[in-house]
Coordinates of C-alpha atoms in Angstrom, one line a residue:
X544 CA 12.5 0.6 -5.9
X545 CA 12.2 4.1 -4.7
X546 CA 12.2 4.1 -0.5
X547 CA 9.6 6.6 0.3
X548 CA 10.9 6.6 4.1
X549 CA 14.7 7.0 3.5
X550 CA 14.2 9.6 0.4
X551 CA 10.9 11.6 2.9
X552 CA 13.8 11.4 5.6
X553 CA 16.4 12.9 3.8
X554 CA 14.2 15.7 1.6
X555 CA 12.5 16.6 5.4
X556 CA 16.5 17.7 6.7
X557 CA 16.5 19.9 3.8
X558 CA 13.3 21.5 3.7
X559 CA 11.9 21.6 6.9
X560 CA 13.2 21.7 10.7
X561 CA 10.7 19.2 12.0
X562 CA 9.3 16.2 10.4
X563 CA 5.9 15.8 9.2
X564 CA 3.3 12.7 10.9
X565 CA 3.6 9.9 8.0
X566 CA -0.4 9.3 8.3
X567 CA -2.0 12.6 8.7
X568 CA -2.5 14.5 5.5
X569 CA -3.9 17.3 7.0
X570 CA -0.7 19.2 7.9
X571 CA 0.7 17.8 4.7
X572 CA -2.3 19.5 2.8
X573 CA -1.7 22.8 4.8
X574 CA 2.3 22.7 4.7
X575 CA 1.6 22.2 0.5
X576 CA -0.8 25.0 0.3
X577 CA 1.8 27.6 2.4
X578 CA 4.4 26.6 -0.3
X579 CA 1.6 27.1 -3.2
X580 CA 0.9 30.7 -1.2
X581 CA 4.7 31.6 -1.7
X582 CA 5.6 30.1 -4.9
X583 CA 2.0 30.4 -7.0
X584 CA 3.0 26.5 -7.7
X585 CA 2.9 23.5 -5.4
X586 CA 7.1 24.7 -4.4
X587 CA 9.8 22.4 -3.2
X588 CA 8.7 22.0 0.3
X589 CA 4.7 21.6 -0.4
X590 CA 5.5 18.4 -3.0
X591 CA 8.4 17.1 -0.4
X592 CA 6.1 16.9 2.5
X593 CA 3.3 15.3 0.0
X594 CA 6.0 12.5 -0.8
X595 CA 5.9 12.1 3.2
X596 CA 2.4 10.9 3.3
X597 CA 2.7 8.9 -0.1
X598 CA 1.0 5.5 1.0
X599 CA -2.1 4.8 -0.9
X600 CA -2.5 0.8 -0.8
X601 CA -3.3 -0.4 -3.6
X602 CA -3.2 -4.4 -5.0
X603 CA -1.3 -4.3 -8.3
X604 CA -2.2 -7.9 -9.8
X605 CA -0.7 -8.6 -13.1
X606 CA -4.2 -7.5 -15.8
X607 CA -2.7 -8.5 -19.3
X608 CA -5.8 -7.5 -20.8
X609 CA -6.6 -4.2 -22.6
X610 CA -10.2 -4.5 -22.9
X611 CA -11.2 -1.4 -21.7
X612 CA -13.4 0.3 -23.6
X613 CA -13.6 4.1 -21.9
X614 CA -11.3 5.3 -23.9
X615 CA -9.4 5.1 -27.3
X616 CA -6.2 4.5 -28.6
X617 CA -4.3 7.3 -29.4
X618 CA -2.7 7.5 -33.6
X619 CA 1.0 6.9 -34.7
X620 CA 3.6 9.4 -33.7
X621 CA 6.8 7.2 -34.3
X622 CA 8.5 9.3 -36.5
X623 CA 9.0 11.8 -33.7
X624 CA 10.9 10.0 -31.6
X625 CA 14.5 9.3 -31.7
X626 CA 16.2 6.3 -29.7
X627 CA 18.3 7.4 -26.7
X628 CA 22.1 5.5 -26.8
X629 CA 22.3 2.5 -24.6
X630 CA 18.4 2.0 -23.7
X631 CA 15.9 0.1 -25.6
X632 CA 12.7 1.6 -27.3
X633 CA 9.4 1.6 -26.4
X634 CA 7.7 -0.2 -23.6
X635 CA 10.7 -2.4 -22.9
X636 CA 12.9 0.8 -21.8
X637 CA 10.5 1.2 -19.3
X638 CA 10.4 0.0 -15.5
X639 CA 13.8 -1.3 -16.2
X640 CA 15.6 -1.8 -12.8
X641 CA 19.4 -0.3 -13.4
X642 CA 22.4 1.0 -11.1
X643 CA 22.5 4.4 -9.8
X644 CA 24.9 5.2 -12.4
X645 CA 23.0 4.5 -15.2
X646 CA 20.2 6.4 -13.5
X647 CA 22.3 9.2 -13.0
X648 CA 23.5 9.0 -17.0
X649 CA 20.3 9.1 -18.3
X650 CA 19.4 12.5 -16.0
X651 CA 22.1 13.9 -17.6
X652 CA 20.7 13.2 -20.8
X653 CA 17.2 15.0 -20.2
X654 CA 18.7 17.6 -18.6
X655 CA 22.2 18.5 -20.4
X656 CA 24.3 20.2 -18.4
X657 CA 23.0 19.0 -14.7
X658 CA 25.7 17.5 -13.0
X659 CA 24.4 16.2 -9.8
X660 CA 23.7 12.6 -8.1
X661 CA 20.5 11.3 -7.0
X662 CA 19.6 10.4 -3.6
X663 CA 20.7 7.2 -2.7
X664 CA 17.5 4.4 -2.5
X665 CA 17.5 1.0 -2.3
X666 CA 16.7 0.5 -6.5
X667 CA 16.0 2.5 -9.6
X668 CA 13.7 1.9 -12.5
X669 CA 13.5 3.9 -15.3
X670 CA 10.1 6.5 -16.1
X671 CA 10.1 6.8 -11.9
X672 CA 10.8 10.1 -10.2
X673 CA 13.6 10.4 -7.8
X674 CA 14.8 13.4 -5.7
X675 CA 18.4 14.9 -6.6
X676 CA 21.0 15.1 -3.2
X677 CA 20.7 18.6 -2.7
X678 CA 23.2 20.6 -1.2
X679 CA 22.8 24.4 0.6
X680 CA 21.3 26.7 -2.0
X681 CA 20.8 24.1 -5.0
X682 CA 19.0 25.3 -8.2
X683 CA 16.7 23.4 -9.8
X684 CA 15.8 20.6 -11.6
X685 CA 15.3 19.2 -7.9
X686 CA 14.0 16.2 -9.0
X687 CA 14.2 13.6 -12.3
X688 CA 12.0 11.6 -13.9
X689 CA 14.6 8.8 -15.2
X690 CA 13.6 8.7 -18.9
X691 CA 13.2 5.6 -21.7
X692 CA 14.3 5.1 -24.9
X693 CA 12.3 6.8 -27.3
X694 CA 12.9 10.7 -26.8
X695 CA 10.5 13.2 -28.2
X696 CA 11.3 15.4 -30.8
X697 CA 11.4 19.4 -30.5
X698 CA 7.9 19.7 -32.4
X699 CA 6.5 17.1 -29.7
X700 CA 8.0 18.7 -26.8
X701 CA 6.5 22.1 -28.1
X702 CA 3.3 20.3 -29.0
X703 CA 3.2 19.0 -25.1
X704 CA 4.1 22.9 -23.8
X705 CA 1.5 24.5 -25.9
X706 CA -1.4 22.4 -24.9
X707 CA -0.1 20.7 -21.1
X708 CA -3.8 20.0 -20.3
X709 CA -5.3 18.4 -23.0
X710 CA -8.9 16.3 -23.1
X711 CA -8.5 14.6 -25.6
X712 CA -6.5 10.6 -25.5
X713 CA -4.4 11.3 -28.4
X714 CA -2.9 14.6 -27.1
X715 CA -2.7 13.2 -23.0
X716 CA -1.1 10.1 -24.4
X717 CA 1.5 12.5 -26.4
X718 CA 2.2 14.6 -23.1
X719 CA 2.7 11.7 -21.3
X720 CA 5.0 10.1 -24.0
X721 CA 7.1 13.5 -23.9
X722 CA 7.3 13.2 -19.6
X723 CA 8.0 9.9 -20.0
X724 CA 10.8 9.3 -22.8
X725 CA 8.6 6.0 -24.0
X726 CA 6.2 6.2 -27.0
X727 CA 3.1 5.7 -25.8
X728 CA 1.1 7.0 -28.7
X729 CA -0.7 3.6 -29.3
X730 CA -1.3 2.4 -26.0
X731 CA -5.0 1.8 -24.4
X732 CA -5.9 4.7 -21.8
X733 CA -7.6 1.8 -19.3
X734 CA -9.2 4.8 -16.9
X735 CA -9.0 8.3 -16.6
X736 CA -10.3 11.1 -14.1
X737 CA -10.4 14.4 -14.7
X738 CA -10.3 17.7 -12.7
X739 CA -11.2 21.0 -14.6
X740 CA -9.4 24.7 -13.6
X741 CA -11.5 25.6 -10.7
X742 CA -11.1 29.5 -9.9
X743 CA -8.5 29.0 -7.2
X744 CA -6.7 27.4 -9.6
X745 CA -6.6 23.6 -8.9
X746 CA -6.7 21.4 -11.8
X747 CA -5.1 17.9 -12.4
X748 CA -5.3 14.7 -14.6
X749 CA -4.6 11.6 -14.0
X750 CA -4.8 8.2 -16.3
X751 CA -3.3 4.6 -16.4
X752 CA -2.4 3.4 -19.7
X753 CA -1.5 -0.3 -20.6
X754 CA 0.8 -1.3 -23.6
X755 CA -0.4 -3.3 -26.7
X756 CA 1.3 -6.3 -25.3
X757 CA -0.6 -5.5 -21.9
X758 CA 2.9 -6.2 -20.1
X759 CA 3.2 -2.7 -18.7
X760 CA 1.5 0.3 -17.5
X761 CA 2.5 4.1 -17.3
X762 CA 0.3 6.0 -14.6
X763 CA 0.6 9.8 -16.1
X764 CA -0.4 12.8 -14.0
X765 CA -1.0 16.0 -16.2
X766 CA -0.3 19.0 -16.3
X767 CA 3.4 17.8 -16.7
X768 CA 5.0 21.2 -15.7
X769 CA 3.1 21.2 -12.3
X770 CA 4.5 17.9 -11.3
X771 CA 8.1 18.2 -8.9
X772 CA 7.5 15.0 -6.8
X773 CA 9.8 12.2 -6.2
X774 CA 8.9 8.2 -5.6
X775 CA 6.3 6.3 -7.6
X776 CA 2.9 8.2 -8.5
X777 CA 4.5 11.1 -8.8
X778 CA 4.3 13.0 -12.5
X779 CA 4.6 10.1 -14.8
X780 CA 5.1 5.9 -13.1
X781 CA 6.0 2.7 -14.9
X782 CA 5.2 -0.4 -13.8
X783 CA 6.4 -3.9 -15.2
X784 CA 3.5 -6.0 -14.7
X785 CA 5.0 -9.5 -14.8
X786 CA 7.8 -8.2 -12.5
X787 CA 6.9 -5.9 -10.2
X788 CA 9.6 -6.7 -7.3
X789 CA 9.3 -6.2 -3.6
X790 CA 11.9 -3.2 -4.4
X791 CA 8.6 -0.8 -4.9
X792 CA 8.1 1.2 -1.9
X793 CA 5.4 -0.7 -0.2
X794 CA 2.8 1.0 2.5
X795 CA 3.9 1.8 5.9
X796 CA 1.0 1.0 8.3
X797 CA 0.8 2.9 11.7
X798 CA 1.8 -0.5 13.5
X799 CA 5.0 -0.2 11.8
X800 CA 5.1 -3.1 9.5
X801 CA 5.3 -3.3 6.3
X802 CA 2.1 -4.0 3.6
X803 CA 2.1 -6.2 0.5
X804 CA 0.6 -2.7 -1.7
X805 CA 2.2 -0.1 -3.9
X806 CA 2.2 3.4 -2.4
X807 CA 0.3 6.2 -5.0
X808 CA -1.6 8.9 -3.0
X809 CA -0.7 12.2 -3.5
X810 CA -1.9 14.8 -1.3
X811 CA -1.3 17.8 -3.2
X812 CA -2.8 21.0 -3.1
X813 CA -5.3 22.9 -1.2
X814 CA -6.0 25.9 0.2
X815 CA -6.3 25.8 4.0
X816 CA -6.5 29.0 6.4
X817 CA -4.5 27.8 9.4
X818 CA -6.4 25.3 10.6
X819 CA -9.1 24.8 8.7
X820 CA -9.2 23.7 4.9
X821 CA -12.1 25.1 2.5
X822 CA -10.7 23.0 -0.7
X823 CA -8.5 19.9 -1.0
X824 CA -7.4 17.9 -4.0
X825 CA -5.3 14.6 -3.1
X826 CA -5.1 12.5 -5.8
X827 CA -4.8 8.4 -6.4
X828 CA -4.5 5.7 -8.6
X829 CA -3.7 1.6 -8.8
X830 CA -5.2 -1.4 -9.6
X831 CA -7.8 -2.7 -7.2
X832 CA -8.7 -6.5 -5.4
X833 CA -10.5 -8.4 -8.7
X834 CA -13.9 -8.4 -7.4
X835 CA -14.3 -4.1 -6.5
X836 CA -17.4 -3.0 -8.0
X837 CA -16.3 0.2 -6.2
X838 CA -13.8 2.8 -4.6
X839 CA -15.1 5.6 -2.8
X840 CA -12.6 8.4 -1.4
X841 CA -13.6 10.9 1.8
X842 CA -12.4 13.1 4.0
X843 CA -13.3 12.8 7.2
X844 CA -16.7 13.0 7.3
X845 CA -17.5 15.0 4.4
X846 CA -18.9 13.7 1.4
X847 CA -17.6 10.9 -0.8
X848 CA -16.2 10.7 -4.5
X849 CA -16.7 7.8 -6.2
X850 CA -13.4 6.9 -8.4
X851 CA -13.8 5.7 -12.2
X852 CA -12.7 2.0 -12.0
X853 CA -12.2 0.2 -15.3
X854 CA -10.8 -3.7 -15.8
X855 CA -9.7 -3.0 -11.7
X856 CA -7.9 -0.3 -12.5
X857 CA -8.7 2.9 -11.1
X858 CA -7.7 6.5 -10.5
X859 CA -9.4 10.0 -8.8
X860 CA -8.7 13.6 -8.6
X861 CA -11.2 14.3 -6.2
X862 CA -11.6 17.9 -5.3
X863 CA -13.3 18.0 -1.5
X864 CA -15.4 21.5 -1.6
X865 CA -16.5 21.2 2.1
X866 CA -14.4 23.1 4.9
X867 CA -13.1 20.7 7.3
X868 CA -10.3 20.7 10.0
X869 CA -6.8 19.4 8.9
X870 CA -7.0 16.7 11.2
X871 CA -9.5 14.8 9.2
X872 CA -8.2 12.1 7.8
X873 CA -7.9 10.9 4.0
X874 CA -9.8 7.6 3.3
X875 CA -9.8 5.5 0.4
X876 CA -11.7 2.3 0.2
X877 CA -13.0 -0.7 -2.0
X878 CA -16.3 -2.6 -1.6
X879 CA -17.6 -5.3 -3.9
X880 CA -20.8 -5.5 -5.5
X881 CA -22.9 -6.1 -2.6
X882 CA -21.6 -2.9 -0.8
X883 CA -19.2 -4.7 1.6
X884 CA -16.0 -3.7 2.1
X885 CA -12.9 -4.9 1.1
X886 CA -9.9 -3.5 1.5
X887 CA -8.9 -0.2 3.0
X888 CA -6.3 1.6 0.4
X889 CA -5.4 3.9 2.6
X890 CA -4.3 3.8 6.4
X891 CA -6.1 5.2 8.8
X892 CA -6.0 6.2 12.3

């Protein structure tokens, strides 16, 4: 679907004069945080260079079930949703592969008005994020989530604005529905992590929910309003479980082939002095090998944060509080039960 190499490549010539290092997310984390400095918000440049270093491994194997039992199903919102001409409702209007045309069409309708193409990749899916081609001077949207068929009503959209961090399932499900286009009021939140406002102001949720059928998942990344990525993980992801294609951007290891996993690490904020970092927050989420009992994400050397994992699914917000240089290195790994490891999610040097 979205190629994170050609789309980094071409957001790099227009934000920055030289090109970040695809596998270190310390100058990612530090380039973000100067943008966060200038804008108050993670700006154009910060979120472009955290699309860069996008390559969290992770083994999507087709669950079906939705047996988790961490979280509840959200109520019935139906009647505030409308159906959007041309695209069909609910889950099945989601990770639907279509032509840049009717990608571009369906921008237009979430953001009336906009008339401007999207940078050309090698597939698009609907409820994915893609970059706009931007020219010399371009106002915003910069980027756009391609949306379903079911879209939100004015009292939901206001709903979703007046409480964009909620912790509750119903009201994150509703958000998420609104980001996404696709009703997701009655789907099954599999796992969720959660990152409170700390006082330099990082906060961040993140949680995988899995239709009633069990043939699709939505990763959603709240607040909504904070998220200007492009490429899967970013803001709000769908993923067709019984077809998920070899068209999904897939991990770029430092030998320079290509991996079997979907790419979802976000690098997003922090709040690095030159060349050291006192707070980072990357951010992940996928579906682990079957038999991980669990996922443990570090920084270098600094301490470890254990990821919620439910039915193999898993996600983290993890906030490092130790001061480290920014060339330590992200790691994100999987053991089994016996505390051996299995896979490494994330490359590293």
């Amino acid at each position: 679907m979205e190629d994170t190499r050609e789309v980094s490549a071409e957001l790099h010539r227009l934000a920055f004069t030289e090109p970040l290092d695809h596998f270190d997310p310390g100058p990612v984390l530090t380039r973000g945080h100067r943008g966060l400095r200038r804008r108050r918000v993670l700006g154009v440049s910060g979120t472009i260079a955290g699309v860069a270093a996008a390559a969290l491994a992770v083994t999507l194997i087709p669950n079906l079930a939705t047996t988790g039992d961490s979280s509840g199903v959200a109520g019935a919102e139906n009647s505030q949703f409308s159906p959007v001409p041309g695209v069909p409702r609910g889950e099945d209007g989601a990770a639907q592969r279509i032509s840049k045309q009717e990608a571009e069409r369906r921008c237009a309708l979430r953001y009336p008005g906009v008339k401007k193409s999207l940078i050309k990749t090698t597939g698009y899916r609907s409820v994915s994020s893609h970059g706009y081609a931007l020219k010399s001077g371009s106002a915003g949207p910069f980027f756009c989530t391609i949306p379903g068929g079911d879209k939100p009503s004015a009292a939901l959209v206001a709903a979703a604005k007046a409480d964009p961090f909620p912790d509750n399932a119903a009201d994150q499900l509703r958000n998420c529905s609104v980001n996404a286009w696709v009703d997701m009021t009655k789907w099954q939140i599999q796992v969720s992590d959660r990152l409170s406002a700390t006082p330099t102001g990082l906060s961040r949720a993140l949680l995988i929910a899995t239709s009633p059928s069990g043939k699709t998942a939505i990763a959603c990344q709240l607040p909504t309003d904070e998220i200007r990525g492009a490429g899967f993980g970013w803001g709000v992801t769908a993923l067709r479980l019984d077809d998920l294609g070899r068209d999904y951007p897939r991990v770029p290891w430092p030998d320079g082939t290509v991996g079997k996993e979907i790419a979802a690490i976000l690098p997003e904020r922090t709040d690095c002095q030159g060349n050291l970092c006192g707070r980072s927050l990357p951010t992940g989420w996928g579906q682990a090998p079957a038999n991980t009992a669990k996922i443990l994400v570090q920084i270098g050397t600094g301490p470890t944060y254990e990821a919620p994992l439910n039915n193999g699914w898993f996600t983290f917000t993890a906030l490092d509080k130790t001061s480290h240089t920014n060339k330590e290195h992200l790691k994100v790994r999987a053991y089994d039960k016996s505390g051996t490891l299995l896979t490494k999610l994330y490359p590293e040097k």
